[in-house]
Short mmCIF file of C-alpha atoms in Angstrom, two decimals:
data_model
loop_
_atom_site.label_atom_id
_atom_site.label_comp_id
_atom_site.label_asym_id
_atom_site.label_seq_id
_atom_site.Cartn_x
_atom_site.Cartn_y
_atom_site.Cartn_z
CA MET Y 55 -0.11 0.22 0.27
CA ALA Y 56 1.28 3.35 -1.02
CA THR Y 57 0.42 7.00 -1.35
CA LEU Y 58 2.29 9.11 -4.12
CA ALA Y 59 1.81 13.03 -5.28
CA LYS Y 60 3.35 15.60 -6.45
CA PRO Y 61 2.43 19.79 -7.11
CA ASN Y 62 -0.78 20.23 -9.52
CA LEU Y 63 -1.95 16.35 -8.78
CA PRO Y 64 -4.77 15.28 -6.65
CA ARG Y 65 -2.94 12.19 -4.31
CA PHE Y 66 -3.49 9.03 -5.25
CA HIS Y 67 -4.27 5.98 -3.08
CA VAL Y 68 -4.12 2.29 -3.61
CA GLU Y 69 -5.52 -0.12 -1.43
CA ILE Y 70 -5.30 -4.36 -2.22
CA PHE Y 71 -7.55 -6.53 -0.98
CA GLN Y 72 -6.91 -10.33 -1.33
CA ASN Y 73 -6.58 -13.85 0.29
CA GLU Y 74 -2.99 -14.41 -0.52
CA TYR Y 75 -2.84 -17.83 0.34
CA LEU Y 76 -3.19 -21.33 -1.99
CA ALA Y 77 -3.11 -24.22 -1.77
CA ASP Y 78 -0.29 -26.20 -3.01
CA GLY Y 79 -0.33 -26.05 -6.60
CA ALA Y 80 -2.80 -23.61 -7.29
CA ARG Y 81 -1.96 -20.80 -10.10
CA GLU Y 82 -5.09 -17.95 -9.94
CA VAL Y 83 -4.24 -14.91 -7.92
CA ASN Y 84 -7.35 -12.40 -6.96
CA ALA Y 85 -7.14 -9.57 -5.77
CA ILE Y 86 -9.63 -5.97 -5.98
CA VAL Y 87 -7.52 -3.43 -6.11
CA THR Y 88 -8.50 0.71 -4.54
CA VAL Y 89 -7.24 3.48 -6.00
CA THR Y 90 -8.84 7.15 -4.49
CA ALA Y 91 -7.30 10.31 -5.73
CA THR Y 92 -8.16 13.26 -3.95
CA GLY Y 93 -7.62 17.03 -3.19
CA GLY Y 94 -5.47 17.89 -6.39
CA GLY Y 95 -2.31 19.94 -4.89
CA THR Y 96 -1.36 23.90 -5.58
CA SER Y 97 -4.34 23.45 -8.40
CA GLY Y 98 -7.34 24.20 -6.14
CA GLY Y 99 -8.81 21.08 -7.80
CA ARG Y 100 -7.88 22.60 -11.47
CA PRO Y 101 -8.21 20.63 -13.67
CA LEU Y 102 -4.16 19.47 -15.21
CA GLY Y 103 -3.35 20.11 -18.67
CA ILE Y 104 -0.45 19.19 -20.76
CA SER Y 105 0.89 23.49 -20.54
CA ASP Y 106 1.09 23.20 -17.07
CA ALA Y 107 1.97 19.70 -16.08
CA GLY Y 108 4.31 19.76 -13.02
CA SER Y 109 4.06 23.40 -13.18
CA THR Y 110 1.90 26.11 -10.90
CA GLY Y 111 1.43 27.84 -14.70
CA THR Y 112 -2.50 28.81 -15.90
CA GLY Y 113 -3.81 28.50 -19.39
CA THR Y 114 -6.96 26.79 -20.32
CA SER Y 115 -7.43 23.85 -18.02
CA ALA Y 116 -9.67 21.70 -20.22
CA ALA Y 117 -12.26 20.92 -23.44
CA VAL Y 118 -15.34 19.95 -23.89
CA VAL Y 119 -17.61 19.38 -27.31
CA ILE Y 120 -21.38 18.77 -26.79
CA LEU Y 121 -22.63 16.98 -29.85
CA VAL Y 122 -26.43 16.27 -30.16
CA ASP Y 123 -28.69 14.76 -32.57
CA CYS Y 124 -30.13 17.12 -35.16
CA SER Y 125 -31.61 13.96 -37.16
CA GLY Y 126 -35.33 14.40 -38.31
CA SER Y 127 -37.01 11.68 -35.59
CA MET Y 128 -35.38 14.70 -32.58
CA ASP Y 129 -38.93 17.15 -33.95
CA TYR Y 130 -40.93 14.00 -33.67
CA PRO Y 131 -42.36 14.26 -30.38
CA LYS Y 132 -40.83 18.02 -31.43
CA THR Y 133 -39.73 17.95 -26.89
CA LYS Y 134 -37.34 16.37 -28.04
CA ILE Y 135 -35.68 18.85 -30.37
CA ASN Y 136 -36.93 21.27 -27.37
CA GLY Y 137 -35.35 19.22 -24.24
CA ALA Y 138 -31.78 19.16 -26.17
CA ARG Y 139 -31.30 22.59 -26.71
CA GLU Y 140 -32.46 23.18 -23.35
CA ALA Y 141 -30.38 20.45 -21.83
CA THR Y 142 -27.10 21.92 -24.13
CA ALA Y 143 -27.81 25.18 -22.91
CA ALA Y 144 -27.64 23.77 -18.82
CA ALA Y 145 -24.42 22.02 -19.31
CA ILE Y 146 -23.15 25.42 -21.73
CA ASP Y 147 -23.94 26.88 -18.26
CA ALA Y 148 -21.93 24.66 -16.00
CA LEU Y 149 -19.26 25.37 -17.65
CA ARG Y 150 -16.34 26.87 -16.36
CA ASP Y 151 -15.04 30.40 -17.03
CA GLY Y 152 -11.41 29.25 -19.08
CA THR Y 153 -12.88 25.90 -20.66
CA ALA Y 154 -12.75 25.53 -24.22
CA PHE Y 155 -15.41 24.33 -25.76
CA ALA Y 156 -17.98 24.25 -28.50
CA VAL Y 157 -21.21 22.75 -30.00
CA VAL Y 158 -21.98 20.56 -32.38
CA ALA Y 159 -25.58 20.05 -34.88
CA GLY Y 160 -25.47 15.98 -35.92
CA THR Y 161 -26.75 14.80 -38.51
CA HIS Y 162 -26.04 12.86 -41.40
CA GLU Y 163 -23.23 14.76 -41.55
CA ALA Y 164 -21.70 17.78 -38.28
CA ARG Y 165 -22.01 21.13 -38.54
CA ASP Y 166 -19.77 23.35 -35.94
CA ILE Y 167 -22.79 25.99 -34.50
CA TYR Y 168 -20.76 27.01 -32.35
CA PRO Y 169 -17.95 29.21 -32.32
CA GLY Y 170 -18.72 28.49 -35.55
CA ASP Y 171 -15.32 29.07 -37.14
CA GLY Y 172 -13.49 25.27 -37.03
CA THR Y 173 -11.63 26.45 -33.60
CA LEU Y 174 -13.35 26.03 -29.94
CA ALA Y 175 -14.13 29.49 -27.99
CA THR Y 176 -13.50 30.04 -24.37
CA ALA Y 177 -15.76 29.85 -21.40
CA SER Y 178 -16.72 33.47 -20.01
CA ALA Y 179 -20.21 34.88 -19.42
CA ALA Y 180 -20.31 36.90 -22.88
CA THR Y 181 -19.75 33.64 -24.78
CA ARG Y 182 -21.67 31.35 -23.13
CA ALA Y 183 -24.40 34.05 -23.66
CA GLN Y 184 -23.68 33.15 -27.30
CA ALA Y 185 -23.54 30.03 -27.42
CA LYS Y 186 -27.11 29.65 -26.12
CA GLU Y 187 -28.61 31.83 -28.78
CA ALA Y 188 -26.01 29.54 -30.95
CA LEU Y 189 -28.78 26.66 -29.72
CA ARG Y 190 -31.88 28.31 -31.55
CA ARG Y 191 -30.19 27.59 -34.76
CA LEU Y 192 -30.66 24.02 -33.92
CA THR Y 193 -33.16 22.40 -35.74
CA ALA Y 194 -34.35 18.76 -36.48
CA ALA Y 195 -33.55 17.46 -39.96
CA GLY Y 196 -31.13 14.36 -42.04
CA GLY Y 197 -30.14 11.24 -41.09
CA THR Y 198 -27.79 9.94 -38.41
CA ALA Y 199 -24.52 9.44 -38.02
CA MET Y 200 -22.33 9.09 -35.23
CA GLY Y 201 -19.39 8.39 -36.04
CA THR Y 202 -18.94 11.86 -38.34
CA TRP Y 203 -19.96 14.01 -35.17
CA LEU Y 204 -16.65 11.69 -32.89
CA ALA Y 205 -14.83 12.79 -36.01
CA GLU Y 206 -15.67 16.37 -35.98
CA ALA Y 207 -15.38 15.98 -32.43
CA ASP Y 208 -11.90 15.00 -32.49
CA ARG Y 209 -10.72 18.07 -35.14
CA LEU Y 210 -12.12 20.54 -33.12
CA PHE Y 211 -9.95 19.06 -29.48
CA LEU Y 212 -6.72 18.91 -31.92
CA THR Y 213 -7.24 22.62 -32.35
CA ARG Y 214 -6.31 23.00 -28.67
CA ARG Y 215 -3.66 20.19 -28.78
CA ASP Y 216 -2.39 22.33 -24.95
CA ILE Y 217 -5.00 21.20 -23.49
CA ALA Y 218 -4.83 17.18 -21.79
CA LEU Y 219 -8.19 17.12 -20.25
CA ARG Y 220 -10.83 16.97 -23.05
CA HIS Y 221 -14.91 15.59 -22.48
CA ALA Y 222 -17.42 14.95 -25.45
CA ILE Y 223 -21.03 14.60 -24.17
CA LEU Y 224 -23.27 12.69 -27.24
CA LEU Y 225 -26.77 12.78 -27.23
CA THR Y 226 -29.24 10.89 -30.13
CA ASP Y 227 -32.41 9.20 -30.07
CA GLY Y 228 -32.24 6.87 -33.04
CA ASN Y 229 -29.98 3.87 -34.82
CA ASN Y 230 -27.18 4.94 -36.71
CA GLU Y 231 -28.73 4.78 -40.04
CA HIS Y 232 -27.22 6.38 -42.32
CA GLU Y 233 -23.07 5.49 -41.49
CA SER Y 234 -22.59 1.89 -41.31
CA ALA Y 235 -21.49 -0.20 -37.99
CA GLU Y 236 -17.78 -0.68 -39.77
CA ASP Y 237 -17.23 2.48 -40.42
CA LEU Y 238 -18.14 3.84 -36.82
CA ALA Y 239 -15.95 0.83 -35.26
CA ARG Y 240 -13.38 2.28 -37.58
CA THR Y 241 -13.76 5.89 -36.35
CA VAL Y 242 -14.30 5.04 -32.51
CA GLU Y 243 -11.37 3.12 -32.98
CA ARG Y 244 -9.36 6.39 -34.51
CA VAL Y 245 -10.44 8.38 -31.85
CA THR Y 246 -10.45 6.36 -29.34
CA GLY Y 247 -7.69 7.39 -26.49
CA HIS Y 248 -7.69 11.02 -27.60
CA PHE Y 249 -10.84 12.25 -25.56
CA THR Y 250 -13.33 10.72 -22.74
CA ALA Y 251 -17.27 10.58 -23.72
CA ASP Y 252 -20.71 10.21 -21.87
CA CYS Y 253 -23.25 9.09 -24.14
CA ARG Y 254 -26.95 9.78 -23.75
CA GLY Y 255 -30.09 8.45 -25.26
CA VAL Y 256 -34.12 9.90 -25.17
CA GLY Y 257 -36.65 7.98 -25.55
CA THR Y 258 -36.30 4.07 -26.24
CA ASP Y 259 -36.00 4.04 -30.04
CA TRP Y 260 -31.65 4.03 -29.61
CA ARG Y 261 -29.00 0.83 -29.65
CA ILE Y 262 -28.23 0.56 -26.07
CA ASP Y 263 -24.81 -1.58 -27.90
CA GLU Y 264 -24.50 1.30 -30.10
CA LEU Y 265 -24.02 3.69 -27.55
CA ARG Y 266 -22.16 1.33 -25.21
CA LYS Y 267 -19.20 0.54 -27.70
CA ILE Y 268 -18.93 4.26 -27.96
CA SER Y 269 -18.28 4.99 -24.25
CA SER Y 270 -16.71 1.88 -22.88
CA ALA Y 271 -13.66 3.09 -25.93
CA LEU Y 272 -13.68 6.25 -24.65
CA LEU Y 273 -14.67 5.54 -21.13
CA GLY Y 274 -17.31 7.07 -20.54
CA THR Y 275 -20.96 6.01 -20.04
CA THR Y 276 -24.37 5.68 -21.18
CA ASP Y 277 -27.86 6.00 -19.49
CA ILE Y 278 -30.97 6.21 -20.89
CA VAL Y 279 -33.43 9.74 -20.33
CA ALA Y 280 -36.28 8.43 -21.56
CA GLU Y 281 -38.65 11.70 -21.06
CA PRO Y 282 -37.22 15.18 -23.04
CA SER Y 283 -37.82 16.44 -19.40
CA GLY Y 284 -35.28 15.13 -18.07
CA LEU Y 285 -32.18 16.14 -20.23
CA ALA Y 286 -31.20 19.24 -18.54
CA GLU Y 287 -30.41 17.69 -15.09
CA ASP Y 288 -28.47 15.31 -16.66
CA PHE Y 289 -27.04 17.26 -18.95
CA ARG Y 290 -26.20 19.58 -16.74
CA SER Y 291 -24.53 16.74 -13.98
CA MET Y 292 -22.80 14.98 -16.60
CA MET Y 293 -20.98 18.64 -17.22
CA ALA Y 294 -20.26 19.45 -12.99
CA GLY Y 295 -18.54 15.06 -13.71
CA ALA Y 296 -16.25 16.36 -16.05
CA MET Y 297 -15.52 19.86 -14.58
CA GLY Y 298 -14.56 18.18 -11.43
CA LYS Y 299 -11.76 15.90 -13.02
CA GLN Y 300 -8.24 17.72 -12.33
CA VAL Y 301 -5.56 15.04 -14.30
CA ALA Y 302 -6.49 12.76 -17.56
CA ASP Y 303 -4.96 9.67 -19.35
CA VAL Y 304 -3.66 7.63 -15.81
CA ALA Y 305 -3.48 4.26 -16.99
CA LEU Y 306 -3.17 0.98 -14.35
CA ARG Y 307 0.44 -0.16 -15.12
CA ILE Y 308 0.50 -4.26 -14.16
CA TRP Y 309 3.98 -6.18 -13.73
CA THR Y 310 3.86 -9.74 -13.24
CA PRO Y 311 7.00 -11.74 -12.83
CA ALA Y 312 8.18 -13.99 -15.37
CA ASN Y 313 6.29 -17.00 -16.67
CA ALA Y 314 3.03 -14.74 -15.15
CA THR Y 315 0.79 -13.99 -17.10
CA VAL Y 316 -2.37 -11.32 -16.62
CA ARG Y 317 -5.66 -13.27 -17.08
CA PHE Y 318 -8.01 -10.37 -16.88
CA VAL Y 319 -8.43 -6.63 -15.33
CA LYS Y 320 -11.59 -5.58 -15.38
CA GLN Y 321 -12.95 -2.02 -13.26
CA VAL Y 322 -15.40 -3.11 -11.03
CA ALA Y 323 -16.72 0.32 -9.69
CA PRO Y 324 -19.25 2.65 -10.37
CA THR Y 325 -19.47 0.37 -13.35
CA VAL Y 326 -17.99 -2.79 -14.61
CA GLU Y 327 -15.61 -2.37 -17.90
CA ASP Y 328 -13.57 -5.03 -18.93
CA LEU Y 329 -10.05 -3.74 -19.69
CA THR Y 330 -8.15 -7.06 -20.12
CA ALA Y 331 -8.10 -6.21 -24.21
CA ARG Y 332 -6.92 -2.23 -24.05
CA ARG Y 333 -3.22 -3.28 -22.23
CA THR Y 334 -0.52 -2.06 -23.72
CA GLU Y 335 2.94 -3.20 -22.97
CA ALA Y 336 5.21 -0.93 -21.08
CA GLY Y 337 8.49 -2.07 -20.30
CA PRO Y 338 9.06 -5.97 -20.48
CA ARG Y 339 6.73 -8.38 -18.35
CA ALA Y 340 4.26 -5.35 -17.63
CA GLY Y 341 1.30 -3.63 -18.59
CA ASP Y 342 -1.07 -0.85 -19.02
CA TYR Y 343 -4.62 -0.46 -18.66
CA PRO Y 344 -6.29 3.06 -19.79
CA THR Y 345 -8.46 4.47 -16.83
CA GLY Y 346 -9.17 7.71 -18.04
CA SER Y 347 -10.15 10.97 -16.44
CA TRP Y 348 -9.70 11.35 -12.43
CA GLY Y 349 -11.17 14.33 -10.12
CA ASP Y 350 -11.82 13.48 -6.71
CA GLU Y 351 -12.96 10.20 -6.17
CA SER Y 352 -12.23 6.06 -5.39
CA ARG Y 353 -12.42 3.30 -7.94
CA ASP Y 354 -12.37 -1.18 -8.20
CA TYR Y 355 -10.76 -2.74 -10.13
CA HIS Y 356 -10.43 -6.89 -10.28
CA VAL Y 357 -7.19 -7.92 -11.39
CA CYS Y 358 -6.40 -11.94 -11.97
CA VAL Y 359 -2.88 -13.57 -12.25
CA GLU Y 360 -1.78 -16.56 -13.13
CA VAL Y 361 1.20 -17.51 -11.94
CA PRO Y 362 3.97 -20.30 -12.35
CA ALA Y 363 2.78 -23.57 -9.57
CA ALA Y 364 4.43 -23.74 -6.16
CA SER Y 365 4.92 -26.38 -3.42
CA VAL Y 366 3.88 -25.24 0.11
CA GLY Y 367 6.25 -23.07 1.72
CA ASN Y 368 6.54 -21.01 -1.47
CA GLU Y 369 6.21 -17.30 -1.88
CA MET Y 370 6.19 -15.02 -4.46
CA LEU Y 371 5.20 -10.54 -5.45
CA ALA Y 372 2.22 -12.12 -7.97
CA ALA Y 373 2.14 -8.34 -9.52
CA ARG Y 374 2.99 -4.97 -9.03
CA ILE Y 375 0.46 -2.24 -9.84
CA SER Y 376 0.64 0.95 -10.17
CA LEU Y 377 -1.01 4.11 -11.36
CA VAL Y 378 0.74 6.26 -14.46
CA LEU Y 379 0.86 9.00 -15.54
CA PRO Y 380 2.20 8.93 -19.21
CA VAL Y 381 4.99 10.21 -21.33
CA GLN Y 382 2.98 13.86 -22.37
CA VAL Y 383 1.40 14.66 -19.15
CA ALA Y 384 4.13 14.00 -16.93
CA GLY Y 385 6.87 15.83 -18.67
CA GLY Y 386 9.04 14.02 -20.13
CA THR Y 387 8.96 10.51 -18.11
CA PRO Y 388 6.03 8.24 -16.44
CA GLU Y 389 5.24 9.06 -13.28
CA VAL Y 390 4.38 6.48 -10.59
CA LEU Y 391 1.44 7.98 -8.89
CA THR Y 392 1.09 5.61 -6.89
CA GLN Y 393 1.74 1.08 -6.49
CA GLY Y 394 0.64 -1.68 -5.10
CA LEU Y 395 1.80 -5.46 -4.31
CA VAL Y 396 0.00 -9.02 -5.51
CA LYS Y 397 1.51 -11.83 -3.30
CA ALA Y 398 0.89 -15.54 -3.22
CA VAL Y 399 2.00 -17.83 -0.55
CA TRP Y 400 1.06 -21.47 -0.58
CA THR Y 401 0.02 -23.33 1.92
CA ASP Y 402 -1.67 -26.76 3.16
CA ASP Y 403 -3.85 -24.89 5.64
CA LEU Y 404 -7.20 -25.74 4.01
CA VAL Y 405 -9.03 -23.07 6.17
CA ASN Y 406 -6.36 -20.00 4.86
CA SER Y 407 -6.50 -21.41 1.00
CA THR Y 408 -9.90 -21.56 0.52
CA ARG Y 409 -11.06 -18.21 2.42
CA ILE Y 410 -12.40 -16.29 -0.19
CA SER Y 411 -11.24 -11.97 -0.01
CA PRO Y 412 -14.71 -10.68 0.75
CA GLN Y 413 -14.00 -7.61 -1.52
CA VAL Y 414 -13.03 -10.04 -5.01
CA ALA Y 415 -16.36 -12.42 -3.50
CA HIS Y 416 -18.38 -9.22 -4.13
CA TYR Y 417 -17.25 -7.65 -6.68
CA THR Y 418 -17.10 -11.62 -8.77
CA GLY Y 419 -21.40 -11.12 -7.94
CA GLN Y 420 -21.88 -7.59 -9.40
CA ALA Y 421 -20.10 -9.09 -12.57
CA GLU Y 422 -22.45 -12.15 -13.00
CA LEU Y 423 -25.67 -9.45 -11.59
CA ALA Y 424 -24.34 -7.49 -14.72
CA SER Y 425 -23.61 -10.30 -17.40
CA SER Y 426 -27.32 -12.19 -15.52
CA ILE Y 427 -29.16 -8.86 -16.92
CA GLN Y 428 -28.03 -8.55 -19.73
CA GLU Y 429 -28.00 -12.41 -21.61
CA GLY Y 430 -31.45 -12.26 -19.62
CA LEU Y 431 -33.26 -9.29 -21.49
CA GLU Y 432 -31.89 -10.81 -24.96
CA ALA Y 433 -33.48 -14.14 -23.78
CA HIS Y 434 -36.33 -12.38 -23.35
CA ARG Y 435 -36.40 -10.71 -26.94
CA ALA Y 436 -35.43 -14.12 -28.44
CA GLY Y 437 -38.55 -15.87 -26.80
CA ASP Y 438 -36.78 -17.81 -24.43
CA VAL Y 439 -38.74 -16.89 -21.45
CA ASP Y 440 -37.27 -19.50 -19.16
CA ARG Y 441 -33.84 -18.80 -19.99
CA ALA Y 442 -34.27 -15.27 -19.07
CA THR Y 443 -36.45 -15.81 -16.40
CA SER Y 444 -33.84 -18.05 -14.57
CA LYS Y 445 -31.34 -15.70 -15.82
CA LEU Y 446 -33.44 -12.55 -13.95
CA GLY Y 447 -34.10 -14.20 -10.91
CA ALA Y 448 -29.97 -15.00 -10.40
CA ALA Y 449 -30.20 -11.32 -11.17
CA VAL Y 450 -32.30 -10.30 -8.11
CA ARG Y 451 -30.98 -12.74 -5.87
CA ILE Y 452 -27.94 -11.26 -6.21
CA ALA Y 453 -28.98 -7.44 -6.47
CA HIS Y 454 -30.49 -8.57 -3.18
CA ALA Y 455 -27.75 -10.06 -1.33
CA THR Y 456 -25.17 -7.48 -1.96
CA GLY Y 457 -27.05 -4.55 -1.52
CA ASN Y 458 -27.25 -3.09 -4.89
CA GLU Y 459 -31.11 -1.78 -4.65
CA GLY Y 460 -30.81 0.54 -7.20
CA THR Y 461 -30.44 -2.73 -9.30
CA TYR Y 462 -33.11 -4.61 -7.72
CA LYS Y 463 -35.54 -1.33 -7.84
CA LEU Y 464 -34.86 -1.86 -11.44
CA LEU Y 465 -35.56 -5.41 -11.66
CA GLN Y 466 -39.13 -5.29 -9.80
CA LYS Y 467 -40.11 -3.18 -12.90
CA VAL Y 468 -39.80 -6.02 -14.81
CA VAL Y 469 -39.70 -8.88 -12.81
CA ASP Y 470 -42.75 -9.77 -10.02
CA VAL Y 471 -40.46 -10.87 -7.49
CA VAL Y 472 -41.75 -14.25 -5.20
CA ASP Y 473 -38.61 -14.53 -3.15
CA PRO Y 474 -36.00 -12.92 -3.31
CA LYS Y 475 -33.43 -15.21 -1.44
CA GLU Y 476 -33.89 -18.10 -3.54
CA GLY Y 477 -34.32 -15.80 -7.16
CA THR Y 478 -37.86 -16.93 -7.82
CA VAL Y 479 -39.42 -14.27 -9.83
CA ARG Y 480 -42.03 -14.24 -12.64
CA PHE Y 481 -42.36 -11.96 -15.95
CA ARG Y 482 -44.65 -9.15 -15.10
CA LYS Y 483 -47.45 -8.06 -18.13
CA ASN Y 484 -47.19 -4.99 -20.20
CA VAL Y 485 -43.72 -4.61 -19.41
CA SER Y 486 -42.37 -0.96 -20.81
CA GLU Y 487 -39.83 -0.49 -23.38
CA ALA Y 488 -38.69 2.30 -21.51
CA ASP Y 489 -37.99 0.20 -18.24
CA SER Y 490 -36.57 -2.83 -19.66
CA MET Y 491 -34.34 0.05 -21.40
CA THR Y 492 -32.87 1.54 -18.49
CA LEU Y 493 -32.66 -2.09 -16.48
CA GLU Y 494 -30.39 -3.01 -19.77
CA THR Y 495 -28.25 0.43 -19.50
CA ARG Y 496 -27.57 0.22 -16.09
CA SER Y 497 -27.24 -3.60 -15.71
CA THR Y 498 -23.14 -2.40 -14.92
CA LYS Y 499 -23.80 -0.47 -11.77
CA THR Y 500 -22.23 -1.56 -8.64
CA VAL Y 501 -22.37 -0.56 -5.35
CA ARG Y 502 -19.23 -0.89 -2.76
CA VAL Y 503 -18.68 -4.11 -0.64
CA LYS Y 504 -19.43 -3.04 2.90
CA LYS Y 505 -17.69 -2.35 5.41
#
């Protein structure tokens, strides 16, 4: 367990939770890594940009691009486009002075409506008023091609290469109909690592998998806003979160000894996100996994390492886990922000070797909860009611046992719970599409381990 800090950065602290004891010949080591960031050093909470890393300079600290769906469907009903205008205005009001920003109208193409000159404006009372006036030009017509919106956001961000913290907010009400899935995937791959993005779907005619692929790759969130009247508060909340970030591009670096391999790395709180395939090599036997931007917050990660089998009495360092700033942010060489150790000790003590860490058990259950919900709803759409009932029953049992009250309440809108302890449920009649989509969209939200 370690805590490190430098001027202008939050203070990062890591804790490792595991049962380090393994049975004779066992090879799998599991650990929950809790990372907490607090404060902002001498920055006073001001986000850190590339130009002021490691210094006390000022300068623009963050950049935000708001991507608003203006396709024809946003006019049916008209409350959607009106809600989008109000929500964008609320987000603009939440911008901190000095933040670089732009508003893009998205259809089958992307149109920069503010500042409208291909650059980013700087937030002030005057530019916020001008931007809100420009929202009058948001009209609904045309198709939907989200890849063009993301590409435009990337182009705008690149006009300010001095800014490290870059965040997009994407709102849509429909499917990506005017662009192939392959084209969207290529664009997402190209902009990954350039900025983070939160996605919101208004109504029920959009596809969860499309938005989740975008937000997952860009280390953001996806959520549903069933009614347009809820958009303004949601946008205000998202912008407040973006304004609270203090440092960008932090990586979880995992070093393992010879003949040991990382089986998987997952963020497990506040949401489940598999980072395993996102690894980039970082030197001999070390790999970096992206965690995105940080403010004052805490997250949990599940790390599983496979080590060489050993006999009773042996012990080894299974992994060294660090939080690292990349070269371009740290200012020359990667900066280690905090570090922790994962150990393995082989024993013939049956009590010790079979004991499961409460943290590992809890988050294994939360990951199972998310997959049970998603598989259950997929089975229901396919007409396999027995499998759907079984999976959602398992979800009810886990949510009840782990105290995930938010997910439990969402499940109750889809199934009638007969016995929460056993996971006995019946599908409710006439479940609304909004309730079903809300459950699926928020299935990855987890609760922390009870102390």
